[in-house]
Short mmCIF file of C-alpha atoms in Angstrom, two decimals:
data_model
loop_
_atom_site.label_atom_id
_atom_site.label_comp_id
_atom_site.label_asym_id
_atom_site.label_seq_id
_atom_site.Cartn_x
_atom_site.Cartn_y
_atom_site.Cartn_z
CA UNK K 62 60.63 27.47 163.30
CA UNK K 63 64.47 27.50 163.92
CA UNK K 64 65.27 31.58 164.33
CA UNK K 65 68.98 31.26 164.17
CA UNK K 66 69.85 32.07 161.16
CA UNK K 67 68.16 35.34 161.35
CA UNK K 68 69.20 35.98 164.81
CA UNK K 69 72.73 35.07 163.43
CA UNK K 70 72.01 37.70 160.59
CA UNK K 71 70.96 40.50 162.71
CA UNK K 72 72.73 42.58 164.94
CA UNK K 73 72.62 42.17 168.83
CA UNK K 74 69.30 42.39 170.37
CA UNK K 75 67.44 43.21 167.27
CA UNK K 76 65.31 39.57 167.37
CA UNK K 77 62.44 39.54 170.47
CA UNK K 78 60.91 36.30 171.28
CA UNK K 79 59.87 37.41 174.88
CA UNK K 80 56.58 36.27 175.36
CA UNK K 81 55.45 39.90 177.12
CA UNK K 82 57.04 41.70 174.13
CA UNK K 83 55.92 39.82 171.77
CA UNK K 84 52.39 40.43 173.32
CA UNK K 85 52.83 44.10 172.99
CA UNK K 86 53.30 44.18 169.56
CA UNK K 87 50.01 42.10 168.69
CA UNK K 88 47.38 44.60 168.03
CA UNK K 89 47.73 48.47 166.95
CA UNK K 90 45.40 51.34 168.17
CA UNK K 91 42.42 49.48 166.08
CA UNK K 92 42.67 46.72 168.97
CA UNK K 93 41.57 44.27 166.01
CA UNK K 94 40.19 41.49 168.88
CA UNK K 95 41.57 38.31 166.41
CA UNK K 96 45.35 39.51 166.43
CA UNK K 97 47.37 36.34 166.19
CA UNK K 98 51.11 35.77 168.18
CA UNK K 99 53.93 36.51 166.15
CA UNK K 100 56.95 33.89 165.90
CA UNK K 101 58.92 37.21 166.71
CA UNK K 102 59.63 40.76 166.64
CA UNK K 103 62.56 42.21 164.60
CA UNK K 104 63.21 45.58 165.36
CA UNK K 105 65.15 46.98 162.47
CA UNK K 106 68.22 49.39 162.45
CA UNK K 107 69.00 49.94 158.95
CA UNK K 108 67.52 49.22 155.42
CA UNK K 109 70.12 46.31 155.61
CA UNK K 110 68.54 44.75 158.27
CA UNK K 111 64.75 44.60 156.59
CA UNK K 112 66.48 43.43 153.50
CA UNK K 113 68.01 40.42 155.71
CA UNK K 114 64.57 40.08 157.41
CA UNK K 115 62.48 40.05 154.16
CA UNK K 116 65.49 37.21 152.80
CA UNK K 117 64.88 35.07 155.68
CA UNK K 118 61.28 35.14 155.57
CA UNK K 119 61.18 34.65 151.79
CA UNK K 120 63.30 31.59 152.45
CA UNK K 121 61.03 30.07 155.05
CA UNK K 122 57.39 31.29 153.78
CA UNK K 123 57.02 33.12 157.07
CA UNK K 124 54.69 36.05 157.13
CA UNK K 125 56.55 39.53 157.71
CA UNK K 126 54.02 42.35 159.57
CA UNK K 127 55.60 45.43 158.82
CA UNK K 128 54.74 48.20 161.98
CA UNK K 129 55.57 51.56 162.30
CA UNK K 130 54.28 53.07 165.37
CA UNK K 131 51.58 50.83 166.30
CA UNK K 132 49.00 53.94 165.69
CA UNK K 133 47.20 52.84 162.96
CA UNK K 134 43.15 52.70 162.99
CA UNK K 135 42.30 49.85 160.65
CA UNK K 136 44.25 46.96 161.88
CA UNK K 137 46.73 47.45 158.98
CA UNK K 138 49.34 46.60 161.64
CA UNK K 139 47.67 43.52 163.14
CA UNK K 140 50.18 40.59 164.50
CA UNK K 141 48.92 36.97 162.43
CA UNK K 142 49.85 33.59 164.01
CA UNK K 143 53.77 32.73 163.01
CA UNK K 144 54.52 35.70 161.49
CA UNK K 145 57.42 38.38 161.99
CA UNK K 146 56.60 41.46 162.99
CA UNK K 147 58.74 43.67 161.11
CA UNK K 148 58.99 47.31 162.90
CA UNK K 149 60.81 50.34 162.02
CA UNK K 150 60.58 52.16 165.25
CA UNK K 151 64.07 52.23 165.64
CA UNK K 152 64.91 54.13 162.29
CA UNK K 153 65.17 57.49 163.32
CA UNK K 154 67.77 59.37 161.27
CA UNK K 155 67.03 62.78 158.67
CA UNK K 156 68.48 65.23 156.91
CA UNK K 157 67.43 68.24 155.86
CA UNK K 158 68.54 70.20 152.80
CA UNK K 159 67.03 73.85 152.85
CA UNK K 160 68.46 74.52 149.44
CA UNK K 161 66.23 71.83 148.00
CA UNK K 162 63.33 72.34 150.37
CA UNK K 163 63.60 68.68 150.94
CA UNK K 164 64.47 66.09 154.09
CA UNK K 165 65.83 62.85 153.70
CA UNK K 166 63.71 60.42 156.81
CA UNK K 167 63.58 56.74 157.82
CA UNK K 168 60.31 55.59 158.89
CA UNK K 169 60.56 55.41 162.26
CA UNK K 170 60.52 59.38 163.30
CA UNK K 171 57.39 60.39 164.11
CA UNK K 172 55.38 63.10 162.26
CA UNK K 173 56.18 65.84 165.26
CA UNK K 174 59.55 65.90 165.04
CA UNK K 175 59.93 65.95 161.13
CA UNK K 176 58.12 68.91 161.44
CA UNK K 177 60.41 70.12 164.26
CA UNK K 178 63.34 68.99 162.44
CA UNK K 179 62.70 70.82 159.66
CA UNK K 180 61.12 73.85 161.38
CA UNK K 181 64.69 74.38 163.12
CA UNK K 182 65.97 75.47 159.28
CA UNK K 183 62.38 77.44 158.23
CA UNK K 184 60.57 75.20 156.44
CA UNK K 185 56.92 72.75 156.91
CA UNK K 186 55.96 69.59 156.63
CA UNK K 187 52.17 69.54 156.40
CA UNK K 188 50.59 66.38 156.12
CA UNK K 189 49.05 66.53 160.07
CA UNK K 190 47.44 63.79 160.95
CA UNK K 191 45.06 64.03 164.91
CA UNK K 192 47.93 61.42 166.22
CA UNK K 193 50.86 63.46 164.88
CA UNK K 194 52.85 63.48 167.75
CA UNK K 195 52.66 59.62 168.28
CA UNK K 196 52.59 58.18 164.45
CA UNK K 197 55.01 57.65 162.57
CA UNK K 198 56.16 59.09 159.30
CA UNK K 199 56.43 55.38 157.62
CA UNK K 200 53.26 54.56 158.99
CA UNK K 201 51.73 57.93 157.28
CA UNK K 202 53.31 56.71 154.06
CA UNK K 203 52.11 53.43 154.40
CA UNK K 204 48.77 54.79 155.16
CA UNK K 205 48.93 58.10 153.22
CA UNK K 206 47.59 59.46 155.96
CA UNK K 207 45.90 62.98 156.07
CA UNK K 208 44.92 65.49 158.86
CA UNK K 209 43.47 68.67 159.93
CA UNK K 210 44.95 70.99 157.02
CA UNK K 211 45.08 68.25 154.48
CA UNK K 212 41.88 70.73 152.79
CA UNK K 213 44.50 72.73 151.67
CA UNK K 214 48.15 71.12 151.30
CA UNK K 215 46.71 67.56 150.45
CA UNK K 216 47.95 64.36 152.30
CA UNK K 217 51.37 62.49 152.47
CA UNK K 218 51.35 61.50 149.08
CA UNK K 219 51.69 65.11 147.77
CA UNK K 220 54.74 65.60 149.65
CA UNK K 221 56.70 62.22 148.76
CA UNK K 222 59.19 63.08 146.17
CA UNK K 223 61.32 59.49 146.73
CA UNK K 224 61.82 56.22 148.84
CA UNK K 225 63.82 53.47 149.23
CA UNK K 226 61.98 50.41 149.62
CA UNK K 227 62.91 46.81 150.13
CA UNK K 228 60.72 44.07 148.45
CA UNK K 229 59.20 40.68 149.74
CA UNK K 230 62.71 39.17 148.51
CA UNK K 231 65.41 41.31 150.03
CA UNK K 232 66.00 43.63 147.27
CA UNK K 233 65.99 46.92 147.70
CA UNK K 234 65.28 49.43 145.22
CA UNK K 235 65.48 53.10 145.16
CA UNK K 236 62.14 54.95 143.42
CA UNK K 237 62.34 58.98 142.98
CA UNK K 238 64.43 61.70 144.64
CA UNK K 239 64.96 64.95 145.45
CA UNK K 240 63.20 66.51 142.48
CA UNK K 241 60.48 68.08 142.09
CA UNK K 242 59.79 67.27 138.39
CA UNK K 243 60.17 63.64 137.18
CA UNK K 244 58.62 62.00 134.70
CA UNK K 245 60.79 58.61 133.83
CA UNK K 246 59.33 55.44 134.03
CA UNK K 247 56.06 54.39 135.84
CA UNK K 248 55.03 56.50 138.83
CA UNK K 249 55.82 53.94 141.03
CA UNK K 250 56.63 55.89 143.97
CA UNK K 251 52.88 56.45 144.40
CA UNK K 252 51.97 52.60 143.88
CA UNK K 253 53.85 52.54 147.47
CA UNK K 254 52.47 55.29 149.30
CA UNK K 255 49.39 53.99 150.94
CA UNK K 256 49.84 49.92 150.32
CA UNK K 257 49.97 49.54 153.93
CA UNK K 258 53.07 47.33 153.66
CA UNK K 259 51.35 44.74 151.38
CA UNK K 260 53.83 45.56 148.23
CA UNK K 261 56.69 46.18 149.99
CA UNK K 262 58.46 48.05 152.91
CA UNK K 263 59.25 51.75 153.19
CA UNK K 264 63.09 52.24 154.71
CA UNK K 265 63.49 55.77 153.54
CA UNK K 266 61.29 58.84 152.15
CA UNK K 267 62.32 61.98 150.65
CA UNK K 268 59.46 64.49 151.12
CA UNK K 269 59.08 67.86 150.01
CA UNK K 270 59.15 70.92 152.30
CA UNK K 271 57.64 74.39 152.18
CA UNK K 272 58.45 77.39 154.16
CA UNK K 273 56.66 78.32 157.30
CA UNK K 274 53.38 78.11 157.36
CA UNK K 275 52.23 82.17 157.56
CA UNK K 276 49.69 82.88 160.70
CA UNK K 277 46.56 82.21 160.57
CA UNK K 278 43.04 83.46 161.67
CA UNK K 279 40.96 81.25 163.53
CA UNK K 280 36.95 80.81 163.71
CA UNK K 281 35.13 78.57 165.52
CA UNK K 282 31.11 78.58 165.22
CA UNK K 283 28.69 76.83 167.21
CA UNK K 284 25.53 75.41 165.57
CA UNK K 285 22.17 74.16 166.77
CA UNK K 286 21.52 71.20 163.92
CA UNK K 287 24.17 69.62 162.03
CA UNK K 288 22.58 70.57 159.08
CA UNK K 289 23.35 74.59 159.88
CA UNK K 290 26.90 73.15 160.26
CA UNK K 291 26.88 71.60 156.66
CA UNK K 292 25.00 74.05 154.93
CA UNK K 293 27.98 76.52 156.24
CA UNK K 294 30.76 73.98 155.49
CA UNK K 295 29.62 74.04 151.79
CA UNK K 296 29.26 77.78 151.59
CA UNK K 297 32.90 78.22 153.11
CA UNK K 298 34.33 75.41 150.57
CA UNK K 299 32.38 77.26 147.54
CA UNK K 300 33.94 80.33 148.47
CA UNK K 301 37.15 79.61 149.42
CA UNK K 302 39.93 76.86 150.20
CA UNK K 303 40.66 77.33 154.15
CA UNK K 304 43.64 75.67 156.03
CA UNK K 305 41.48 73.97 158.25
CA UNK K 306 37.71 73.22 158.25
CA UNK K 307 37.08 71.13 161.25
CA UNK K 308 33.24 69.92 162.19
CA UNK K 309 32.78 67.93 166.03
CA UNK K 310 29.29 66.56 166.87
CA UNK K 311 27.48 67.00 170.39
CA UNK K 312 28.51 63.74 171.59
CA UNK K 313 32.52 64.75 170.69
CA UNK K 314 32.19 68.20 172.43
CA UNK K 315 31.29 66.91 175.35
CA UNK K 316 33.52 64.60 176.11
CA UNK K 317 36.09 67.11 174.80
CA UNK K 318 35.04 70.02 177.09
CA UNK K 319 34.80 67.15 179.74
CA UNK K 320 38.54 66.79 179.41
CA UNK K 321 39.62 70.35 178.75
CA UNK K 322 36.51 72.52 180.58
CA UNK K 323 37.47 75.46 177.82
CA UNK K 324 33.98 76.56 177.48
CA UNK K 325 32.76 74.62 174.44
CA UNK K 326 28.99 74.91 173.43
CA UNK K 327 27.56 71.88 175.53
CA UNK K 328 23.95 72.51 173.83
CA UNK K 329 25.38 73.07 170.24
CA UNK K 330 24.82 69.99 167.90
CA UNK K 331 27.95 70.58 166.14
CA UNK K 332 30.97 72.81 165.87
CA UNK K 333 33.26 74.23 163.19
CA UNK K 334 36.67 75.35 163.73
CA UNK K 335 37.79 76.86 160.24
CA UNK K 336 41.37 78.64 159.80
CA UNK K 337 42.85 80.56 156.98
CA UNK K 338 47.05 81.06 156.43
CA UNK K 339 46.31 83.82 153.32
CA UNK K 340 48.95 86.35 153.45
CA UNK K 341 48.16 89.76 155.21
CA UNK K 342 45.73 91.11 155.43
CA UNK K 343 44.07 88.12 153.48
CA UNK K 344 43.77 86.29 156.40
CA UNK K 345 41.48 88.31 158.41
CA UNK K 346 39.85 88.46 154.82
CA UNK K 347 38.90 85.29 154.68
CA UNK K 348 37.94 84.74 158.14
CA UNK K 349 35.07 87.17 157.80
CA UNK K 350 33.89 85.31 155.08
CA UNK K 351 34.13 82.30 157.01
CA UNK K 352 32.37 84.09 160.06
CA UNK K 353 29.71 85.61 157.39
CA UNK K 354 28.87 82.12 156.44
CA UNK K 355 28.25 80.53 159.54
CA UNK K 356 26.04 83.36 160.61
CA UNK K 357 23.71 83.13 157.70
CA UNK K 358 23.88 79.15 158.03
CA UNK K 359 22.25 80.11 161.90
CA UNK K 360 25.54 79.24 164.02
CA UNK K 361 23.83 80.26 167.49
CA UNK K 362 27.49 82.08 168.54
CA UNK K 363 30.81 82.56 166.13
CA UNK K 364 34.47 83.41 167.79
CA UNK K 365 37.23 84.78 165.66
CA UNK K 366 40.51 85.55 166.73
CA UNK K 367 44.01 86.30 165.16
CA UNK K 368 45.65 85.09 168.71
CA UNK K 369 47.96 82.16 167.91
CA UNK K 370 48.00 80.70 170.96
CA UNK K 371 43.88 80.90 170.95
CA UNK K 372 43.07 79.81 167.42
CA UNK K 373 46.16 76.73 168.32
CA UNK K 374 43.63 75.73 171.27
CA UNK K 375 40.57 75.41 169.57
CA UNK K 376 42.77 73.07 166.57
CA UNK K 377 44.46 70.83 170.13
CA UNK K 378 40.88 70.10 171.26
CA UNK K 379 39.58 68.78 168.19
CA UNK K 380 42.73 66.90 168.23
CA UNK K 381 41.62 65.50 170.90
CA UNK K 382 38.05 64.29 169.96
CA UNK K 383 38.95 60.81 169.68
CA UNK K 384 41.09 59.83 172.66
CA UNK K 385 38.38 62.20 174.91
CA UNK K 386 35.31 60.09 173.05
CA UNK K 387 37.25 56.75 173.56
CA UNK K 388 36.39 57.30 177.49
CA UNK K 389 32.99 56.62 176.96
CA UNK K 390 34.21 53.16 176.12
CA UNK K 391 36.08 51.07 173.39
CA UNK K 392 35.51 52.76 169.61
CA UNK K 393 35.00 50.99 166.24
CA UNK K 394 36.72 53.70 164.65
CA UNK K 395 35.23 54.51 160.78
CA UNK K 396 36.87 56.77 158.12
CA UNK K 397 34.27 57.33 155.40
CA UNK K 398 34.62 60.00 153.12
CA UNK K 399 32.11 61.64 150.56
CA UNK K 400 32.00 64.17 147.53
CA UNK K 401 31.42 67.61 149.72
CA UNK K 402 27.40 67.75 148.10
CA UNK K 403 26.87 64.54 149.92
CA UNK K 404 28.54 65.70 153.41
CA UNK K 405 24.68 66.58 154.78
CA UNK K 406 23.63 62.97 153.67
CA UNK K 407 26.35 60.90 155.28
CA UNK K 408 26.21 63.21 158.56
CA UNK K 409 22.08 62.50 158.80
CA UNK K 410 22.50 58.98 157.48
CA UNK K 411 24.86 58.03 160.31
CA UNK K 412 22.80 59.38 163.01
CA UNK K 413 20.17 57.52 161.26
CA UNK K 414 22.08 54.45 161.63
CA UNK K 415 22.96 55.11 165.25
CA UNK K 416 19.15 55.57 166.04
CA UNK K 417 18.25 52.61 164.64
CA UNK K 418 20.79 50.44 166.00
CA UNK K 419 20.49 51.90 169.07
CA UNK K 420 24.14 52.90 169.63
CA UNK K 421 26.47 55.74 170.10
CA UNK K 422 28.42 57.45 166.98
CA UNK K 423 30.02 59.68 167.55
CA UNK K 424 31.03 62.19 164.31
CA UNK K 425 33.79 64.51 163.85
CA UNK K 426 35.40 65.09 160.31
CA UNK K 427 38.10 66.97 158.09
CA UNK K 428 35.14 68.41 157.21
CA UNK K 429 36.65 70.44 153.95
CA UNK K 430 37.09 67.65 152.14
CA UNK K 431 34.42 65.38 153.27
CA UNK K 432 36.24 62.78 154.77
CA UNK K 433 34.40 62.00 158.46
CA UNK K 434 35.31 59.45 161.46
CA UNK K 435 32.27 58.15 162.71
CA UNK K 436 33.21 56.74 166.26
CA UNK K 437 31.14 54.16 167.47
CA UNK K 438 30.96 53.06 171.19
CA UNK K 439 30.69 49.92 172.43
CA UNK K 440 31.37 47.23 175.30
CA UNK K 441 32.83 43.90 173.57
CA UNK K 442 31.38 42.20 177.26
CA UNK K 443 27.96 42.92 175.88
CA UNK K 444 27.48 40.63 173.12
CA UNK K 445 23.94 42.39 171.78
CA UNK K 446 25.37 45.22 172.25
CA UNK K 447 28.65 44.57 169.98
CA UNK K 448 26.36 43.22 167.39
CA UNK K 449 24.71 46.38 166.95
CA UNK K 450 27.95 48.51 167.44
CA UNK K 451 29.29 46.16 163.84
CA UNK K 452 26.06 46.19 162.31
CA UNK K 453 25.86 49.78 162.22
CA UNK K 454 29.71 49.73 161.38
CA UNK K 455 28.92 47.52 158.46
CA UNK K 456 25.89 50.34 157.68
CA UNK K 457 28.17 53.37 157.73
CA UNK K 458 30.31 51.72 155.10
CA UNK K 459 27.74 50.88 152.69
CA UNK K 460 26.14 54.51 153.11
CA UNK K 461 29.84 56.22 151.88
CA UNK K 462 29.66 53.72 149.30
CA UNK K 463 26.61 54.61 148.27
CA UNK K 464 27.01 58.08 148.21
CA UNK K 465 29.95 57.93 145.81
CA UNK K 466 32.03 57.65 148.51
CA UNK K 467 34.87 55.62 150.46
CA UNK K 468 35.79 53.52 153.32
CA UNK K 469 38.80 54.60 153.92
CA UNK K 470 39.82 58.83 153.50
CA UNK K 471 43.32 58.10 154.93
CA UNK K 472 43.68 55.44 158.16
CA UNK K 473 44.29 52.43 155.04
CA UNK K 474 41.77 49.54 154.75
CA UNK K 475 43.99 47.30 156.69
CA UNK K 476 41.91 43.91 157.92
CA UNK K 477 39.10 45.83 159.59
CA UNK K 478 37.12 47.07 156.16
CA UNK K 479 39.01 44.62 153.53
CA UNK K 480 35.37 42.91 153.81
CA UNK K 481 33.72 46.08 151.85
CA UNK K 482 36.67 47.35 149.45
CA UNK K 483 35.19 44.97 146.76
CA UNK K 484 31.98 46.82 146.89
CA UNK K 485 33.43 50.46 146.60
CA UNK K 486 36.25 49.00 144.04
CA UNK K 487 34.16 46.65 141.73
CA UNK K 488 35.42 43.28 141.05
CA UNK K 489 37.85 43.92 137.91
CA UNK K 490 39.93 46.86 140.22
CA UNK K 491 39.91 44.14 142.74
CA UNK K 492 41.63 41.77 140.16
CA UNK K 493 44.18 44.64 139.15
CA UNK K 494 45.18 44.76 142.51
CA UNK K 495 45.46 41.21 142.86
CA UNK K 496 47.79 41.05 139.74
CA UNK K 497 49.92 43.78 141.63
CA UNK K 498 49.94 42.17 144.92
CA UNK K 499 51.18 38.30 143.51
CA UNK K 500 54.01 40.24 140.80
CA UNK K 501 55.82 41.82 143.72
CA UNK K 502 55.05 39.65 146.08
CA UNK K 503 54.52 35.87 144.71
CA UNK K 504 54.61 34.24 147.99
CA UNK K 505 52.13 36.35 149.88
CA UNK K 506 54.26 37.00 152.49
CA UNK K 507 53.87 40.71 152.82
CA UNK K 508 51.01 41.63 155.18
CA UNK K 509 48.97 38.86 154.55
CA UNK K 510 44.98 39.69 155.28
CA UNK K 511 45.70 43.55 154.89
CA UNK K 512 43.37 45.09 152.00
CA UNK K 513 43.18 41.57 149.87
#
């Protein structure tokens, strides 16, 4: 494929065909093992330049891979054979307006420093995601990713108000704004958020703001069967909505206190670290409810504290759970959710699941609002091994599914579980989406292999 017209097209240095780069752009964090070689890399300034991209491509039939920063779970970012990879990295600009509680962001900032950004004039962007200070805002659009206080200020899509987005064609349209209320045409800002760059691509969001997040109380209870640590998740949830409800597993603790050597419960089966932001006195309020519950659930030891800088440590190391569980070898990452009732019988069906295919999985969860990331280790050398590792993979998702569940609470479906969304979706949702997919983009150019 001749590249010179959109080499010609671009600006300087925007078009990679470097073998090594082109290498490093293959695969996201999901390290999806049949990643293809893209034709090349476009690393995009400016809407203008993913409008000339998405021309080009349209033009040719060439596959366009749009990438944010690479962090994504599900392969949703995954390089196919002749494509261009489309990335955003380099769209960094924002503007804040504290009048409006609102910033104006291309997709290539990452989540940290919006909220640093907009910290600087007194206001909070929550959506928090484990990776937030290496994933990118367009990436949590694409996505609509979650995080650790998602329980109680819901995920990205809650706090997109607009975007700009340009289409497999070239054209670029604008859908929302700065307003809070807006009810004219179809809600088609929301089709966006979470398509995982299969209906278009994201070149600017406006997302709503709120002030400061108060200071919270922290407490973090140790338990010695993960079904004390559900029973207590549910009472908390019944009785309250905290900012955080965190659970880890034995097998995450470890390798967490392996990394950090804070003094985490090695013998505990699982942990909770639950956090309110009420105001006042509120806080400490709800923490002793909090604390209250995980006593009577039989927590074997429960910390509280009001210390910022303590209750912050105990939120960094479940942070951490993945990256510290990873060491144990390469993950087959899951993202199940459930209705909170069913929490206890996804947690005991996985390590069900584990047992009988003889593999680690780890478990750690947004535990508040059911949605858990079974982490299962493996060695892809060992090709029994692997079997089981996919097998059980494969089991995890039908479990969710049959608990009333998902596959997917906020990493996207990408290529790695496209294989079960017919079975959570039914076949006629399946057709609705394929209806949406081929009207905006006829030529299946846009992410092909993502989700459909």
């Amino acid at each position: 494929m001749d590249l010179h017209d959109l080499i010609a097209a671009l600006p300087d240095g925007t078009v990679l065909t470097d073998a090594d780069l082109l290498a490093s752009y293959r695969q996201d964090w999901a390290r999806d093992p049949d990643a293809g070689t893209a034709l090349a890399v476009v690393r995009a300034t400016s809407t203008d330049d993913v409008s000339a991209t998405l021309r080009w491509a349209t033009a040719h039939r060439v596959p366009v891979i749009p990438r944010g920063a690479g962090s994504g779970l599900s392969g949703g970012a995954t390089a196919v054979d002749g494509a261009i990879v489309l990335t955003t990295e380099r769209m960094r600009d924002i503007t804040v307006d504290p009048v409006t509680r609102t910033a104006v962001v291309q997709p290539g900032l990452l989540n940290a420093e919006v909220k640093r950004a907009v910290a600087e004039h007194g206001l909070w962007y929550p959506p928090d995601p484990s990776s937030f200070e290496i994933c990118s805002i367009g990436g949590n659009a694409a996505t609509n990713a979650g995080g650790l206080c998602c329980v109680k200020y819901g995920v990205t899509t809650d706090y997109v108000l607009g975007m700009q987005v340009a289409l497999a064609d070239g054209t670029v349209v604008r859908l929302g704004g700065p307003r809070l209320k807006d009810s004219a045409g179809l809600s088609l800002t929301k089709l966006f958020v979470g398509s995982e760059g299969t209906l278009g691509v994201i070149t600017e969001l406006t997302l709503r703001l709120l002030p400061a997040q108060p200071p919270q109380s922290t407490v973090v209870a140790s338990f010695p069967t993960l079904t004390a640590a559900t029973e207590a998740i549910l009472t908390i949830t019944g009785e309250l909505r905290p900012s955080m409800l965190e659970f880890m597993d034995s097998v995450s603790i470890n390798a967490v206190e392996d990394e950090l050597r804070m003094g985490l419960d090695r013998q505990a089966a699982a942990l909770l670290v639950a956090r309110s932001d009420a105001p006042g006195e509120f806080a400490r309020r709800e923490a002793e409810i909090m604390a209250a519950a995980c006593e009577k659930a039989g927590a074997t030891e429960v910390f509280h504290t009001e210390d910022p800088a303590e209750g912050e440590a105990f939120a960094a190391a479940r942070r951490l759970a993945i990256p510290a569980v990873e060491k144990l070898g390469p993950l087959l990452l899951e993202d199940v959710g459930v209705p909170l009732p069913r929490l206890g019988d996804l947690v005991s069906g996985v390590a069900e699941i584990a047992e009988r295919n003889a593999v680690t999985v780890s478990v750690i969860a947004h535990a508040g609002d059911g949605n858990t990331h079974p982490l299962i280790v493996h060695d892809p050398s060992d090709a029994d091994l692997t079997e089981r590792a996919h097998r059980a993979f494969g089991e995890i998702m039908d479990l969710a599914i049959a608990l009333g569940g998902t596959i997917t609470g906020e990493h996207g479906v990408g290529r790695l579980k496209k294989a079960w969304l017919p079975d959570q979706l039914g076949p006629d949702v399946m057709a609705l989406t394929r209806r949406i997919k081929d009207a905006l983009d006829p030529d299946g150019i846009l992410n092909p292999g993502a989700i459909l």
